[in-house]
Short mmCIF file of C-alpha atoms in Angstrom, two decimals:
data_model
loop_
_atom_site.label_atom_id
_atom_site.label_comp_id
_atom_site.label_asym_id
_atom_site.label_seq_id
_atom_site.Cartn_x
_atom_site.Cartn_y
_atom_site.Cartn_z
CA UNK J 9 5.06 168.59 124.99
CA UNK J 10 2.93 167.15 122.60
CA UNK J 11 3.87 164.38 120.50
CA UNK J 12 2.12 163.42 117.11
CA UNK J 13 2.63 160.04 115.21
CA UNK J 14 2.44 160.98 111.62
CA UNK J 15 3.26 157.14 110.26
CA UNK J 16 -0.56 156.98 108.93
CA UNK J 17 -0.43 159.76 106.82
CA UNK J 18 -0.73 157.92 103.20
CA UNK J 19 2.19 160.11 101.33
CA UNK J 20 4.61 159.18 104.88
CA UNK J 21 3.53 155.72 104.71
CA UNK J 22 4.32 155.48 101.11
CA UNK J 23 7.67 156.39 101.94
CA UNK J 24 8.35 154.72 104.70
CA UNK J 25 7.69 151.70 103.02
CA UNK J 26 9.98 152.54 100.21
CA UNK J 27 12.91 153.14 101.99
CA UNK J 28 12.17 150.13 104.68
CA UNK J 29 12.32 148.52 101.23
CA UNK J 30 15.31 149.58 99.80
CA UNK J 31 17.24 149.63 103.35
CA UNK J 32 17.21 145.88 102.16
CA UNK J 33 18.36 146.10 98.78
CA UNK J 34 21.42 145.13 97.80
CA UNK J 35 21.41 145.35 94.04
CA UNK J 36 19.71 148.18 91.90
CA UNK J 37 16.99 146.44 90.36
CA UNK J 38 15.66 146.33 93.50
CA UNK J 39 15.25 149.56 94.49
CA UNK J 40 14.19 150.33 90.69
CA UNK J 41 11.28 147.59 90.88
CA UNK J 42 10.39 149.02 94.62
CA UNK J 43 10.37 152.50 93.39
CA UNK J 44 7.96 151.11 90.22
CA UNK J 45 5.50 149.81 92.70
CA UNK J 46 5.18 153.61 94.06
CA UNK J 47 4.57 155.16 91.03
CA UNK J 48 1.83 152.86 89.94
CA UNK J 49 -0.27 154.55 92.45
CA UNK J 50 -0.54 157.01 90.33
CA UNK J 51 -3.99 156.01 88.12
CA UNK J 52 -2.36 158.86 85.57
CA UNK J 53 1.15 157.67 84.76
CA UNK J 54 1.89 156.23 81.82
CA UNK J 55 5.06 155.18 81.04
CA UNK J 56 8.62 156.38 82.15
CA UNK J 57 11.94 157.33 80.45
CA UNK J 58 14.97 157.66 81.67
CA UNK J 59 17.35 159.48 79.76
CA UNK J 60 22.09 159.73 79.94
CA UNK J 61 24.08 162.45 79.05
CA UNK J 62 27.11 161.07 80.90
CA UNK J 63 30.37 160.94 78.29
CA UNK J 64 28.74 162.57 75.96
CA UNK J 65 29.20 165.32 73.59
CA UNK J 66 26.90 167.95 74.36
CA UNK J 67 23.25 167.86 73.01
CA UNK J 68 23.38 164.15 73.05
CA UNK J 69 21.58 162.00 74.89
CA UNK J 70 20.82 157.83 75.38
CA UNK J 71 17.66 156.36 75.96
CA UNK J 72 18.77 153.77 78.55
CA UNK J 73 15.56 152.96 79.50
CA UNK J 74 11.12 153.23 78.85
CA UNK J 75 8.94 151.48 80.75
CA UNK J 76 4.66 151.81 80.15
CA UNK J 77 2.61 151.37 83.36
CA UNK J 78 2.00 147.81 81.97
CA UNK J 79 5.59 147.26 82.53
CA UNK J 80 6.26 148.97 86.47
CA UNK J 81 8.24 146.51 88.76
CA UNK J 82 9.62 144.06 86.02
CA UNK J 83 13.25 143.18 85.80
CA UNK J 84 15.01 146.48 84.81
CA UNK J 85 18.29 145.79 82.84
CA UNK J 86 21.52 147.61 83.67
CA UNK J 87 22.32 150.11 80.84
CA UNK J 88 25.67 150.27 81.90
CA UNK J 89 26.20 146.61 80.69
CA UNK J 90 25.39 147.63 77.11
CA UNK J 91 26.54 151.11 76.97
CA UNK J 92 28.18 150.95 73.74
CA UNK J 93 25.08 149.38 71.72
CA UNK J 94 22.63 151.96 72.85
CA UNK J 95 22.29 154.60 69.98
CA UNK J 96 22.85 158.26 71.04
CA UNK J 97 20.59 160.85 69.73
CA UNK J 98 19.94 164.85 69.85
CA UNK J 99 16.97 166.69 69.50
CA UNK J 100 13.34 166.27 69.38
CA UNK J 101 11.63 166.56 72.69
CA UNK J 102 13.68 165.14 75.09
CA UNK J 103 16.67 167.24 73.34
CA UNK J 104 14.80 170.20 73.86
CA UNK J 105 13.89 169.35 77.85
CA UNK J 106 17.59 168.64 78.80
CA UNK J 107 18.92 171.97 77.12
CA UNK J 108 19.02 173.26 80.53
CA UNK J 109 19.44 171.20 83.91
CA UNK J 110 16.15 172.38 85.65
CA UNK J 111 13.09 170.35 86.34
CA UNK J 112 9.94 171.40 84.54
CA UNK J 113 6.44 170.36 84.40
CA UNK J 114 4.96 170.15 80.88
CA UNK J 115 1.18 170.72 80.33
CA UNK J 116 -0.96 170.25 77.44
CA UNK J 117 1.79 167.83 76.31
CA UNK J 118 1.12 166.81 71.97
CA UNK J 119 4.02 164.37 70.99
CA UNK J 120 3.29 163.49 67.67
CA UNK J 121 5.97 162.12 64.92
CA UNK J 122 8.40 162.57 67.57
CA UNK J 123 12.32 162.05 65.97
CA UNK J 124 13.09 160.07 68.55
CA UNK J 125 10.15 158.53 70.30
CA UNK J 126 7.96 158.62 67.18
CA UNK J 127 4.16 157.60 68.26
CA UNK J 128 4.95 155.69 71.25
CA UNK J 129 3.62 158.62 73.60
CA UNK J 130 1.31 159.87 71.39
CA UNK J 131 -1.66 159.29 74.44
CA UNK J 132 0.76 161.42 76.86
CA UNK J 133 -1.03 164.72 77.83
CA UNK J 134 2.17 165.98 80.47
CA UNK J 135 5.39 165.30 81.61
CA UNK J 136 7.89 166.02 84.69
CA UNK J 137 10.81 166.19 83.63
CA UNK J 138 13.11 165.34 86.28
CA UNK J 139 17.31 166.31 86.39
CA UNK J 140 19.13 163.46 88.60
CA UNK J 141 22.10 165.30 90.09
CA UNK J 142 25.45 163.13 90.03
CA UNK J 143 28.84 164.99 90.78
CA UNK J 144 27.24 168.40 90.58
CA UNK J 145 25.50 168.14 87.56
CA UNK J 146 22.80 166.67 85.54
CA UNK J 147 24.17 163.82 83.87
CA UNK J 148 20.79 161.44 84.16
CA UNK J 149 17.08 162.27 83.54
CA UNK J 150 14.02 160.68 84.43
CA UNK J 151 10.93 161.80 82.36
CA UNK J 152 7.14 160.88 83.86
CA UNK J 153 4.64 160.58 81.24
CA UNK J 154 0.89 160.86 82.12
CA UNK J 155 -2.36 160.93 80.48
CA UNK J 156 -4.16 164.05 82.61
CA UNK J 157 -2.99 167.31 81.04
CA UNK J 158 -2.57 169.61 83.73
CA UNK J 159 0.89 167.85 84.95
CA UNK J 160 2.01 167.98 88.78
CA UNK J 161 1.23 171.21 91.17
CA UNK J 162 4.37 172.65 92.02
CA UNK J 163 4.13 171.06 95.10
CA UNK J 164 4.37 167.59 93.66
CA UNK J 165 7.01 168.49 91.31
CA UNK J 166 9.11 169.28 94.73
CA UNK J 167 8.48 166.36 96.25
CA UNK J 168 9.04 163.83 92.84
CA UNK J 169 12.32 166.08 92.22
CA UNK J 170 13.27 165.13 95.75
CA UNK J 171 12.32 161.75 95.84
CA UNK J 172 13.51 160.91 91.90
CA UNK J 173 17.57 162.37 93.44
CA UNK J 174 17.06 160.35 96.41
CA UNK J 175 16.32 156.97 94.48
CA UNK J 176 18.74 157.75 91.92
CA UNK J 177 21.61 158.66 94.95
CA UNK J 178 20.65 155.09 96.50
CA UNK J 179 20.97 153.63 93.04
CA UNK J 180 24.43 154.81 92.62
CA UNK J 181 25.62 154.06 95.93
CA UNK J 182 24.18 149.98 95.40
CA UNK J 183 26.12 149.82 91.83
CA UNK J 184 29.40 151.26 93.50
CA UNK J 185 28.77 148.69 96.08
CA UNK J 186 28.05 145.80 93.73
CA UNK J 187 31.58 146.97 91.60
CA UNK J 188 33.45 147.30 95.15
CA UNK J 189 32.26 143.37 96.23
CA UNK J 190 32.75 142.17 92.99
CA UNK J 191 36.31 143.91 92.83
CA UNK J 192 37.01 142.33 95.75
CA UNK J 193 36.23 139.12 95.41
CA UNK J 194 38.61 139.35 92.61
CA UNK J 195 41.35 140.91 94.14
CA UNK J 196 40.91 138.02 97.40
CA UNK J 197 41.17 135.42 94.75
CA UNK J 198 44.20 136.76 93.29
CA UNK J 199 45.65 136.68 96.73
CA UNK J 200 44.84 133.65 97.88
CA UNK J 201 46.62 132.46 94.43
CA UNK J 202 49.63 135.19 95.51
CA UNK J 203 49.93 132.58 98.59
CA UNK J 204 49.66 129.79 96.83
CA UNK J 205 52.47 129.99 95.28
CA UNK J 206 54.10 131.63 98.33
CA UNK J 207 53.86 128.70 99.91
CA UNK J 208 54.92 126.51 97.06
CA UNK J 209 58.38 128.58 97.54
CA UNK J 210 58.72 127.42 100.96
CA UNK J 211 60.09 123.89 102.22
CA UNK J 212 58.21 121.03 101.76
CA UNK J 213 59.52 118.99 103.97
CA UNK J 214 62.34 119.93 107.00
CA UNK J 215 65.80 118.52 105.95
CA UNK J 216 67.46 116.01 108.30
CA UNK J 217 70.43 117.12 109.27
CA UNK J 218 72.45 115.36 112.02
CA UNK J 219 73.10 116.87 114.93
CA UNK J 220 70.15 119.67 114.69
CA UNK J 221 66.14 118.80 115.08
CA UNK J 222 64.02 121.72 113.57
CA UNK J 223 60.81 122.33 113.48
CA UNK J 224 58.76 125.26 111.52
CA UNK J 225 55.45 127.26 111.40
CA UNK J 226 54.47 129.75 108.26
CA UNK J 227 51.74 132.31 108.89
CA UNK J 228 49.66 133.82 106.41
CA UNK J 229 48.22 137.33 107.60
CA UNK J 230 44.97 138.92 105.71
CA UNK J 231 46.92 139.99 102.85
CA UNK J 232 49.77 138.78 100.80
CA UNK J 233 53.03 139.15 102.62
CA UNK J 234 57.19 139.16 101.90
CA UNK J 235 57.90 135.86 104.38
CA UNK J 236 60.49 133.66 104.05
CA UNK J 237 62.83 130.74 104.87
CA UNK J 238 64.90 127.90 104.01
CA UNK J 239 67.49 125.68 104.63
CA UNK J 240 70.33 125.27 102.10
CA UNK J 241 73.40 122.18 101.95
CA UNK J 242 76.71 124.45 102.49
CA UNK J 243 78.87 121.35 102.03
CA UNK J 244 81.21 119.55 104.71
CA UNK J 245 78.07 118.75 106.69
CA UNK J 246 77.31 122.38 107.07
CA UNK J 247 73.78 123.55 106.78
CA UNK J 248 72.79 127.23 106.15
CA UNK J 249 69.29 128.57 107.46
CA UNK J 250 67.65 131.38 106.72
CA UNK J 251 64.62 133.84 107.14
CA UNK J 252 63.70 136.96 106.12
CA UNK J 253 61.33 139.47 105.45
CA UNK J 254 60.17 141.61 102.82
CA UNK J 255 58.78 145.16 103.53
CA UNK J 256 55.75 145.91 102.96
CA UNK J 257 52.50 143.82 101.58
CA UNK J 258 50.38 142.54 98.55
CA UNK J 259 51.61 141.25 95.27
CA UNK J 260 54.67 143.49 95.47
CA UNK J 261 56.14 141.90 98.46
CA UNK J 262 55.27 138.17 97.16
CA UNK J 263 57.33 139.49 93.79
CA UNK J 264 60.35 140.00 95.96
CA UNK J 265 60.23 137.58 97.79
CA UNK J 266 59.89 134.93 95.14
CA UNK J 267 63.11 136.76 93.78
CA UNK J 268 64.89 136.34 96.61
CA UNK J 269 64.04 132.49 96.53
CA UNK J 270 65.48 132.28 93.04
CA UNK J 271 68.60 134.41 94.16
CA UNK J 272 69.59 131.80 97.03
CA UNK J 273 68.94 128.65 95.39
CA UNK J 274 71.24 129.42 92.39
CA UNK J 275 73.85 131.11 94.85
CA UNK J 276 76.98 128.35 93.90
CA UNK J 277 79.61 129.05 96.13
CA UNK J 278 77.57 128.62 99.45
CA UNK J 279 81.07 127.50 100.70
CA UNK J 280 82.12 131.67 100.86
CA UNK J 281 80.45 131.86 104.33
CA UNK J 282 76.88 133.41 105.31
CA UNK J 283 78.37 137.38 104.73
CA UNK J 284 78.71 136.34 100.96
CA UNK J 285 76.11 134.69 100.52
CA UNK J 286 73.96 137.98 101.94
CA UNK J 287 76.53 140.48 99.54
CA UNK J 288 75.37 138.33 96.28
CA UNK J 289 71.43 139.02 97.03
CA UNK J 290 71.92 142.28 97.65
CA UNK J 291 73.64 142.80 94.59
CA UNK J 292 70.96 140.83 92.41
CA UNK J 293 68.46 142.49 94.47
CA UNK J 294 69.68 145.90 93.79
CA UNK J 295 69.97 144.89 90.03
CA UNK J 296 67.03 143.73 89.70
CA UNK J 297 65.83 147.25 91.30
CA UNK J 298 62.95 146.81 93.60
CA UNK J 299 62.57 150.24 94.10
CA UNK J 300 60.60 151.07 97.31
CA UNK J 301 60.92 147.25 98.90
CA UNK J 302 63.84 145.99 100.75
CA UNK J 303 64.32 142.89 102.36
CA UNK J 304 65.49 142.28 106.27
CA UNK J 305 67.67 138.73 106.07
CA UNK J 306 69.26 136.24 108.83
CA UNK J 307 71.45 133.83 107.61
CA UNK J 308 73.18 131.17 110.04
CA UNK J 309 75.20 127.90 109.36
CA UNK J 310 75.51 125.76 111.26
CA UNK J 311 78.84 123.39 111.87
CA UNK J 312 77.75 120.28 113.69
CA UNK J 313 81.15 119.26 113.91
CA UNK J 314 82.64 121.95 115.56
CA UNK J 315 79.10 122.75 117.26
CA UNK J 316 78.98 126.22 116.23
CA UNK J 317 76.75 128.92 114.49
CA UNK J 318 78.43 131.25 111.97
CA UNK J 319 76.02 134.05 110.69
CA UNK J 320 75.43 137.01 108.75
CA UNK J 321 72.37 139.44 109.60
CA UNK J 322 71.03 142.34 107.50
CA UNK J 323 69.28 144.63 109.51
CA UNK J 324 66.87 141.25 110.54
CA UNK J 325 64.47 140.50 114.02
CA UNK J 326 68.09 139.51 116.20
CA UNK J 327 67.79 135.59 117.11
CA UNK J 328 67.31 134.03 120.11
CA UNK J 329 69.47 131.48 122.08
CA UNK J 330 67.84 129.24 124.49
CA UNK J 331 70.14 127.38 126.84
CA UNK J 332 69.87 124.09 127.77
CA UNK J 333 68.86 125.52 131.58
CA UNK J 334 66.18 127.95 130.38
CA UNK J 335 68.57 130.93 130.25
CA UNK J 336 67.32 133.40 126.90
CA UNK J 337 70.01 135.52 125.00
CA UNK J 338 70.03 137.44 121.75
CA UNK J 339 72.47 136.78 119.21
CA UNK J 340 73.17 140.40 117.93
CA UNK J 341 77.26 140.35 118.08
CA UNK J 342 76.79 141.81 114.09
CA UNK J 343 74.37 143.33 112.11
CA UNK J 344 73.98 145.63 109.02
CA UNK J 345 71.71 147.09 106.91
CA UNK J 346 68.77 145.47 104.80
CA UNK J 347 68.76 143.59 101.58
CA UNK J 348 68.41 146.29 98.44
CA UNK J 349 69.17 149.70 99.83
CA UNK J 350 72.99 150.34 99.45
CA UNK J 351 75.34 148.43 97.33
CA UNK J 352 78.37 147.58 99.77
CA UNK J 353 76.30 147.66 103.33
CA UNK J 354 79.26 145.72 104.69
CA UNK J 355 77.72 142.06 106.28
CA UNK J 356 80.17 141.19 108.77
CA UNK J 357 80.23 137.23 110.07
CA UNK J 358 79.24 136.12 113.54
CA UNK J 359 80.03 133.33 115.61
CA UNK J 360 78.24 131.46 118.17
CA UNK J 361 79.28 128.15 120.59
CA UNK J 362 76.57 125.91 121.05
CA UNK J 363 75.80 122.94 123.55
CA UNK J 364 73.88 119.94 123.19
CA UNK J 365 70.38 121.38 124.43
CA UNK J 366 70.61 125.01 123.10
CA UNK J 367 67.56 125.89 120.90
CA UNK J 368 67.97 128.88 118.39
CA UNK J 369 64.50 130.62 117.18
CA UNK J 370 64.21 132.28 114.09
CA UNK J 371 61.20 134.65 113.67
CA UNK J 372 60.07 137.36 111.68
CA UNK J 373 58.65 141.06 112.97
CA UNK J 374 54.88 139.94 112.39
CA UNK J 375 55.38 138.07 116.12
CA UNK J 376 57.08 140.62 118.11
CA UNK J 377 55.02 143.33 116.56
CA UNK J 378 51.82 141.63 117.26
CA UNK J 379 49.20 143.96 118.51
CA UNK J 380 46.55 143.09 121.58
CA UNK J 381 43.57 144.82 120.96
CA UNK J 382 42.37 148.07 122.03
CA UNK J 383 42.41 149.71 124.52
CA UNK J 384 46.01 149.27 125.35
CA UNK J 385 47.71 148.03 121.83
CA UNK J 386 50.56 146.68 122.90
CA UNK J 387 53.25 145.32 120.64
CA UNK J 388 54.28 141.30 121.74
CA UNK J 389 57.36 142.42 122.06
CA UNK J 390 60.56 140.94 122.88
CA UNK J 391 59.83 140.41 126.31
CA UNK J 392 56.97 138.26 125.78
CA UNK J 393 58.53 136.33 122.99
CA UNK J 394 61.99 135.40 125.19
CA UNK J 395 59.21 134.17 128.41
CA UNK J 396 57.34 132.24 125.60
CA UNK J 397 60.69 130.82 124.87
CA UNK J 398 62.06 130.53 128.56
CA UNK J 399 59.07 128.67 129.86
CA UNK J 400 58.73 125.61 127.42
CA UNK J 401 61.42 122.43 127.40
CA UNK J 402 63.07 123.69 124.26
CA UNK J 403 62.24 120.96 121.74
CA UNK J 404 61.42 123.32 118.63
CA UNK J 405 57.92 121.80 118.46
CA UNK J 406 57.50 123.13 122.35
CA UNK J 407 58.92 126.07 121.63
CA UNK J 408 56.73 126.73 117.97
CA UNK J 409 52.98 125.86 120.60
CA UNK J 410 54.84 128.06 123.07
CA UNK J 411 54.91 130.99 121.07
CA UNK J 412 51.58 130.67 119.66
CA UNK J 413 49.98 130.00 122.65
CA UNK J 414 51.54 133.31 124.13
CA UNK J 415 50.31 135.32 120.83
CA UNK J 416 46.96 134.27 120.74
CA UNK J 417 46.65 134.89 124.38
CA UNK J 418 48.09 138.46 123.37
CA UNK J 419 45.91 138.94 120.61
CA UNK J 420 42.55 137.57 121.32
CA UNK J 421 43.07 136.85 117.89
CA UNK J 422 43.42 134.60 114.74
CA UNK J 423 43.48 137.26 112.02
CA UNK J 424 47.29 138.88 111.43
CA UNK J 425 48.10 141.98 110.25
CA UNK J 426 51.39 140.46 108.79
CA UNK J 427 52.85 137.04 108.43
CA UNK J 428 54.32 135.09 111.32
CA UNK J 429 57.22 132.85 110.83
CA UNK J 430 59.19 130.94 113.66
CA UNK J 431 62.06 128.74 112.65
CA UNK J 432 63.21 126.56 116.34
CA UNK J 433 66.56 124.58 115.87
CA UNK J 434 67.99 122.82 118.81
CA UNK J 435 70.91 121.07 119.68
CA UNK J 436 70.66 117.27 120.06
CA UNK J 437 72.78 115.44 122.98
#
């Protein structure tokens, strides 16, 4: 075997500096400006054109940009920016060269009183005129001006046809990639203001209310999500509490969910019980027609009184019950369908004794469904979230590091895939 370094051939060293160059690039002008350095080693060039046919009417054409040697490697300005302002024309040289989509070389060149490029190129004695391929055809142009008249062999014609695609397939790919960061620093920032104000929906403070101590944790996964609860006066020294979950992600979800906010809070006969309370949203809901979303729903009051929990649950994550010894049950006596699907899915009430020490959690599906990461992708699960529960002293600030500390160990993680909300309520002696 015999192996031959070729990296000091001048035309291969050229190009492997060019493309070490533009490896780096991250906006066009920079691969334009590296690409001008290479052609000035041509002592014959004179100036280049570059010519766009794109959205136009056939036999028109846009000067978007010409460059003299003088000018090689200065800023190059975007044509796209000012699309609009740059005349079209047809005819005249260039009009005749882009007739048909081949490259040609073009000896013995005499532009004189040009239409369109008058005198400017009057010194030019040939030109390659060079079809830049985008979506199968040849909607850009580059032309090469220079002063020696017998043009390029047809060997060099080859290689500049190549080489002109490649740049201009780089070039593309660097302005898609410039749209797709700038897109999406918009969209993030429209997200992060999609938050905002889901956050501004939730509780600012925990209420006080006697008997009960509650604590809370809210969340945020990589994109806007449909989380929510809150804690509403039922009258008589009942207190309602609720979480849910709206399907799906993005702006669409925060919509809902902001909906549903405004639903609950001017609900007026909160006295009706948890089952009514869960009918009326899904009758706004449903009214309102959210179409593709839907929204899973606990609602639970609790009498401190009578030191019990009366609830309502529409197709929602089932609760769990810790008792005062450590013992874990879920409360899933009823349960119906989701918020926004049917219009009479039949909520049926609940009812639940409690003890001085019992802790109720509240969560939504982004903790049990809670991936650890690959190879084996398991879910938390139930399992994990009830042993999370089991182990800790069931103050709802234990239990809220509890369950944390038992996700991230699951995860590895501190991105989510969807938002994680835990309400803990427990029992005071």
């Amino acid at each position: 075997m015999e192996v031959v370094d070729v990296s000091s051939e001048p035309r291969i060293a050229e190009y492997m500096e060019l493309l070490r160059s533009v490896s780096r690039a991250t906006e066009p002008v920079e691969v334009q400006r590296q690409f001008g350095r290479l052609l000035l080693a041509d002592p014959a060039l004179m100036a280049v054109l570059s010519v766009s046919v794109r959205g136009l009417e056939a036999g028109q054409y846009k000067v978007t940009r010409f460059q003299t040697r003088e000018q090689f490697g200065t800023p190059w300005n975007d044509p796209w920016a000012n699309w609009k302002e740059i005349p079209s024309h047809s005819g005249g040289f260039i009009g005749r060269m882009i007739a048909e989509p081949t490259p040609k070389v073009v000896r013995h060149l005499l532009l004189n009183r040009d239409p369109v490029l008058s005198d400017r190129l009057a010194g030019a004695r040939s030109c390659f005129v060079n079809p830049l391929f985008d979506e199968g055809r040849a909607l850009n142009w580059s032309f090469t001006f220079r002063s020696e008249p017998t043009g390029l062999s047809s060997g060099d014609a080859a290689e500049a046809f190549l080489r002109g695609n490649i740049i201009g397939r780089i070039t593309k790919t660097l302005v898609l990639a410039k749209q797709a960061r700038e897109l999406n620093a918009r969209l993030t920032e429209q997200l992060e203001q999609i938050a905002q104000i889901q956050r501004s929906l939730l509780p600012d403070t925990l209420p006080r209310i006697e008997g009960l101590s509650i604590a809370s944790s809210y969340l945020t996964s990589n994109e806007a999500g449909g989380d929510y609860y809150d804690f509403f006066d039922m009258g008589g020294g009942a207190w309602g509490a609720m979480v849910a979950d709206v399907s799906g992600h993005g702006a669409g979800a925060a919509t809902v969910m902001a909906m549903l906010q405004t639903i609950l809070q001017g609900y007026h006969e909160r006295g009706r019980g948890p089952a009514a309370m869960l009918e009326h949203a899904n009758r706004q809901l449903l009214a309102k027609r959210i179409e593709s979303n839907f929204v899973t729903a606990f609602f639970g009051v609790f009498d401190g009184a009578r030191r019990t929990l009366r609830y309502a649950n529409a197709g929602h994550n089932r609760p769990l019950l810790r008792r005062r010894r450590g013992v874990v049950e879920p409360i899933d006596g009823v349960s119906s369908l989701p918020l926004g699907i049917v219009d009479d899915p039949g909520y049926e009430v609940g009812e639940v004794a409690l003890a001085p020490g019992d802790t109720l959690v509240l969560y939504t599906d982004g903790i049990t469904e809670a991936f650890a990461p690959p190879p084996g992708k398991e879910m938390f699960g139930d399992e994990r979230l009830a042993g999370a529960l089991s182990d800790c002293s069931g103050e709802p600030a234990c239990v809220i590091d509890s369950i944390h500390e038992r996700l991230y160990a699951h995860t590895r993680s501190m991105d989510r895939v969807d938002d994680q909300t835990l309400v803990a309520l427990r029992v005071e002696e």
